[in-house]
Amino acid sequence: MSAGAKSPDFSTIVERPKQGATREQLSMLYTRYHLASRYVLGKDVLEVGCGTGIGLGLLAARAASVVGGDIEEENSRIARETYCGGPRITIRQLDAESLSFPDLSFDLVILFEALYYLARPDRFFLEARRVLRPGGVLLISTVNCKWTGFNPSPFSTGYFEVRDLAEALSRQGFDVSILVGFPDDAGGVIRACVGVIRRIAVRLHLIPMTMRGKEWLKRLFYGRLTPIPRQLTEGMSIRRTCGAIG
């Protein structure tokens, strides 16, 4: 996700307002930002790779200031429309591997479901450490690439296993804690059958590349979907909680 070369169109693969989503998808989306909201009270926050900014409002409700940045201008445009004139929220187009902020600018840096798009993730770790103040936190959410239903995202450059990610962050001087969430249980006969079909579809490369195509496939297997809101609000239900493993 470097701005040095022509970037892929990331607007085709991000969660956008009004897209249909499963309850689990919405719960995962909310859980990430609900967790982040525990760290933001009175803090200056930067979300890198914020997409269309769905979670920025939830963060800004408690933070001193929030900057949302994305390399894709279309994503940034939608975020600006959502928060135009809103207090404490600034939208920027930015490069995750070369953050255009002075040293010691933020108390919290967030990167949700975007690490695997970075050509040089170590550059991002260095940049995050540079812009963080003493005692600051880098909060990363990423997929478990060992999950049986794992499907690599279009435009992805590579996926860290948990131990490798922890080691990479430790090398940059971070004290690392790992949280896990949404265990892959059977959840009933229908859910188990959908899981089997998903694994077959992944193996045969039948999963659509765009979010629009995935939405169509979800409607086929899950039926009625729920529109993704323009911004998350406090109190949305969480299906399963996170747990610490290290």
Short mmCIF file of C-alpha atoms in Angstrom, two decimals, residues 12-16 18-22 25 151 153-154 198 201 205-226:
data_model
loop_
_atom_site.label_atom_id
_atom_site.label_comp_id
_atom_site.label_asym_id
_atom_site.label_seq_id
_atom_site.Cartn_x
_atom_site.Cartn_y
_atom_site.Cartn_z
CA THR A 12 -13.41 -2.27 -4.45
CA ILE A 13 -12.39 -4.39 -1.46
CA VAL A 14 -13.27 -2.31 1.61
CA GLU A 15 -16.46 -2.38 3.64
CA ARG A 16 -18.65 0.49 2.47
CA LYS A 18 -25.04 0.22 2.66
CA GLN A 19 -23.21 -2.95 1.60
CA GLY A 20 -24.99 -6.07 2.79
CA ALA A 21 -23.19 -7.89 5.60
CA THR A 22 -23.76 -10.96 7.73
CA GLN A 25 -19.23 -9.67 9.74
CA ASN A 151 -9.13 -16.72 1.67
CA SER A 153 -7.56 -10.84 -0.09
CA PRO A 154 -7.00 -9.33 -3.53
CA ARG A 198 -16.71 -22.02 1.87
CA ALA A 201 -14.93 -22.48 -2.78
CA HIS A 205 -10.69 -20.09 -6.18
CA LEU A 206 -14.41 -19.41 -6.54
CA ILE A 207 -14.64 -16.56 -4.01
CA PRO A 208 -15.27 -13.23 -5.82
CA MET A 209 -12.49 -10.64 -5.62
CA THR A 210 -14.66 -7.57 -5.01
CA MET A 211 -16.87 -6.79 -2.03
CA ARG A 212 -19.83 -6.48 -4.38
CA GLY A 213 -19.28 -10.00 -5.64
CA LYS A 214 -18.86 -11.32 -2.11
CA GLU A 215 -22.09 -9.61 -1.09
CA TRP A 216 -23.93 -11.48 -3.84
CA LEU A 217 -22.43 -14.79 -2.66
CA LYS A 218 -23.38 -14.09 0.96
CA ARG A 219 -26.97 -13.43 -0.07
CA LEU A 220 -27.00 -16.77 -1.83
CA PHE A 221 -25.84 -18.72 1.24
CA TYR A 222 -26.99 -16.59 4.18
CA GLY A 223 -30.16 -15.03 2.83
CA ARG A 224 -31.08 -11.55 4.02
CA LEU A 225 -28.13 -9.34 4.93
CA THR A 226 -27.90 -6.22 7.08
#
